[in-house]
mmCIF file of C-alpha atoms in Angstrom:
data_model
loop_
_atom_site.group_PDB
_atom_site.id
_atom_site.type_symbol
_atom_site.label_atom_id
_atom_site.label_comp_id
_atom_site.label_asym_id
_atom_site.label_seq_id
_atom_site.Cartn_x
_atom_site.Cartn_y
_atom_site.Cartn_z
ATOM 1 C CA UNK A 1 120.717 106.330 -2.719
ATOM 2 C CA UNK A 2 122.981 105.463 -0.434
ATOM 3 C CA UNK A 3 123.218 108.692 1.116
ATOM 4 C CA UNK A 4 119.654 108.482 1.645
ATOM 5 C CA UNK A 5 119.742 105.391 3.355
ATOM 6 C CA UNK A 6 122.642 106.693 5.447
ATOM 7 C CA UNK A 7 120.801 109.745 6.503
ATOM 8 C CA UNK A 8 117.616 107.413 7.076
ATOM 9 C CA UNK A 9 119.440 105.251 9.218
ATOM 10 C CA UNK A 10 121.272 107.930 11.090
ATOM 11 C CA UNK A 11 117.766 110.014 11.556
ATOM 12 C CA UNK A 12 116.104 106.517 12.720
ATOM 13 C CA UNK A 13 118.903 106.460 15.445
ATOM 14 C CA UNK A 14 118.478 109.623 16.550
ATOM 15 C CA UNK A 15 114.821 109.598 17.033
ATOM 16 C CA UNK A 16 114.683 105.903 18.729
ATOM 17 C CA UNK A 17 117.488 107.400 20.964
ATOM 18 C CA UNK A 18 115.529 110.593 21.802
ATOM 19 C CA UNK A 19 112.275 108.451 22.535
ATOM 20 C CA UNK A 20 114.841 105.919 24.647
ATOM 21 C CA UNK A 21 115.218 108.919 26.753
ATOM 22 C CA UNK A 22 111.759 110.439 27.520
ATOM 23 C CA UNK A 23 110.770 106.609 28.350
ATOM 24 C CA UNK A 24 114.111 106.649 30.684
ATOM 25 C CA UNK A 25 112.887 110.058 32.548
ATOM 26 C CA UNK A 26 109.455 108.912 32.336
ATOM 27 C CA UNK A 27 110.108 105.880 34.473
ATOM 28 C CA UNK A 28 112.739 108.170 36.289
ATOM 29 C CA UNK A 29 109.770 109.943 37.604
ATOM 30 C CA UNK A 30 107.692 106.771 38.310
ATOM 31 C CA UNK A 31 110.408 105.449 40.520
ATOM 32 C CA UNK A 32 110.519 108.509 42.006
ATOM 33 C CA UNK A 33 106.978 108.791 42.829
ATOM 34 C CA UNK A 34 107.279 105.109 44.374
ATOM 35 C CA UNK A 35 109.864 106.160 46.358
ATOM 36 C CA UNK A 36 108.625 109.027 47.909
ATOM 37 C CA UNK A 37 105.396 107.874 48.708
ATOM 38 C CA UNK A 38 107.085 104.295 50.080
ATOM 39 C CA UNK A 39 109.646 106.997 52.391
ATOM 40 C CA UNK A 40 105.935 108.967 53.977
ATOM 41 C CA UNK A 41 104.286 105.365 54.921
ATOM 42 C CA UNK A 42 107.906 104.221 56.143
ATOM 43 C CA UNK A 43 108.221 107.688 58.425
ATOM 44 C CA UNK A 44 104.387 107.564 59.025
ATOM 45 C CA UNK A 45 104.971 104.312 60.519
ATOM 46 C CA UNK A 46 107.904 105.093 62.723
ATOM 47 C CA UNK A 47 106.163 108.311 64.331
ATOM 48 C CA UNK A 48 103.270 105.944 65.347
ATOM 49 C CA UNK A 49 105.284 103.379 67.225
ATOM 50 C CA UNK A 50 107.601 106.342 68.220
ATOM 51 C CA UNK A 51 104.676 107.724 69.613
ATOM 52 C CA UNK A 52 103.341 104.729 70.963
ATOM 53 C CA UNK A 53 106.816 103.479 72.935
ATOM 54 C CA UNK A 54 106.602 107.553 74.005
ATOM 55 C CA UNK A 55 102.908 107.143 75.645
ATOM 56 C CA UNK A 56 103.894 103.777 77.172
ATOM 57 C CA UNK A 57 107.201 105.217 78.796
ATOM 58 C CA UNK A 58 105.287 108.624 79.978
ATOM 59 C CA UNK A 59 102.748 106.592 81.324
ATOM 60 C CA UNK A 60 105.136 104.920 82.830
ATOM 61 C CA UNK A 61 107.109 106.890 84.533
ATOM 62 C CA UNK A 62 104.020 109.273 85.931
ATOM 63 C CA UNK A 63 102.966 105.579 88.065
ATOM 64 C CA UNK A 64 106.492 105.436 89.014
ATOM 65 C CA UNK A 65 106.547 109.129 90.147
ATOM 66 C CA UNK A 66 102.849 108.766 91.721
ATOM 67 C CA UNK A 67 104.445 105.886 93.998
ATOM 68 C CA UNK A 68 107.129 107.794 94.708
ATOM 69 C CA UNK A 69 105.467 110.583 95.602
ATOM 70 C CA UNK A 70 102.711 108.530 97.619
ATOM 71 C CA UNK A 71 105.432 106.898 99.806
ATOM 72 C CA UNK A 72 107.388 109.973 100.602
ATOM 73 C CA UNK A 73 104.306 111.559 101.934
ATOM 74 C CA UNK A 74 104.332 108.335 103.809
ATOM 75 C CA UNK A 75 107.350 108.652 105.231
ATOM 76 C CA UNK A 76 106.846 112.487 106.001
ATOM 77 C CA UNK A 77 103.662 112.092 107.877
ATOM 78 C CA UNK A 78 105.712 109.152 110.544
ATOM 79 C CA UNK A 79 107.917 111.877 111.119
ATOM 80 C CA UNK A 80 106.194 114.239 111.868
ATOM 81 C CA UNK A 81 104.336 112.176 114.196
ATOM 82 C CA UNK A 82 107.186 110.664 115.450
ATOM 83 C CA UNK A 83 108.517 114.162 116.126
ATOM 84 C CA UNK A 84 105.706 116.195 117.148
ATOM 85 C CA UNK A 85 104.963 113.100 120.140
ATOM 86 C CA UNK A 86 108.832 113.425 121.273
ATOM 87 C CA UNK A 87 108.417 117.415 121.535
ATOM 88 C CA UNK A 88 105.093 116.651 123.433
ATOM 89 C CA UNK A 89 106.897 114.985 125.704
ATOM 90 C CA UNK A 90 110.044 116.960 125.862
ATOM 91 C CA UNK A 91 107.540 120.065 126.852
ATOM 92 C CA UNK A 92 105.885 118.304 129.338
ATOM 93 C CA UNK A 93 108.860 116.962 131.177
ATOM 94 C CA UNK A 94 110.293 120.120 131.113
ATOM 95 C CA UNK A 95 106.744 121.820 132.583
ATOM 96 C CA UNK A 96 107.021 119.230 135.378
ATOM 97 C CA UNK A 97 110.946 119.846 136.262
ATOM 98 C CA UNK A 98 110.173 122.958 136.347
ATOM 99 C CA UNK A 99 107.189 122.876 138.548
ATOM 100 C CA UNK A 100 108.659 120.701 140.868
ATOM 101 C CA UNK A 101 112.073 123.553 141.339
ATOM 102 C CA UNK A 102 109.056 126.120 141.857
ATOM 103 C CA UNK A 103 107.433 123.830 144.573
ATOM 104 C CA UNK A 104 108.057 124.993 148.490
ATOM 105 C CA UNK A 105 109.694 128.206 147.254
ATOM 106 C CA UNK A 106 107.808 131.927 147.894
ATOM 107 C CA UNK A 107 105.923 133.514 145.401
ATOM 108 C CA UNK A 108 108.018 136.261 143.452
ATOM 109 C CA UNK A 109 105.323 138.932 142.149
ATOM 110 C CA UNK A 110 107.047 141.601 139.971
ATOM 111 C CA UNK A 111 105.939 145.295 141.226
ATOM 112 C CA UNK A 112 104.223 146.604 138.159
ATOM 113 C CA UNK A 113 104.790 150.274 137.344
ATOM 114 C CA UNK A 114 102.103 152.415 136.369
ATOM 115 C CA UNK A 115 103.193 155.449 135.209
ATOM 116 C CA UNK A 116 100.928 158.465 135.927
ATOM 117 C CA UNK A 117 100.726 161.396 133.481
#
């Protein structure tokens, strides 16, 4: 009887240890399960702000380029004006220097040449 109980015990062992282990993988997957879906809402959440800070900086920088780009145009258009008006003058100085050398002197007409075929 003793061998009995020996082999009883020993079987009893074995079977509590094998059910020991299918709970153990059991909650093995559970925790697993938790884990992976707590790891999507965690990277879920980071793309949105990610996405958010992204927006707000793009945003950003387009009215910072806008101004940019509005002020240069700005500054373009005095020059040009400011340019243009001094070449205005420049060619009408120069029309009246040279007007005033061509004053009191003869008339030079250049001879055209026809050629006759």
């Amino acid at each position: 009887m003793t061998r009995i109980t020996i082999a009883g015990v020993a079987l009893t062992a074995a079977l509590s240890l094998g059910l020991a282990q299918a709970q153990t993988v059991g909650q093995d997957l559970k925790d697993a399960g938790h884990d992976t879906a707590h790891a999507t809402k965690s990277v879920a959440h980071d793309t949105a702000h990610g996405t958010k800070v992204a927006a707000r900086d793009t945003e950003h920088g387009t009215k910072v380029a806008a101004h940019d780009t509005a002020h240069g145009t700005r500054v373009a258009t005095h020059k040009t004006v400011r340019v243009t008006k001094k070449g205005a003058h420049k060619t009408a100085e120069g029309t009246r220097t040279v007007a005033h050398k061509v004053e009191g002197k003869p008339d030079t007409h250049v001879e055209e040449h026809h050629d006759t075929h």
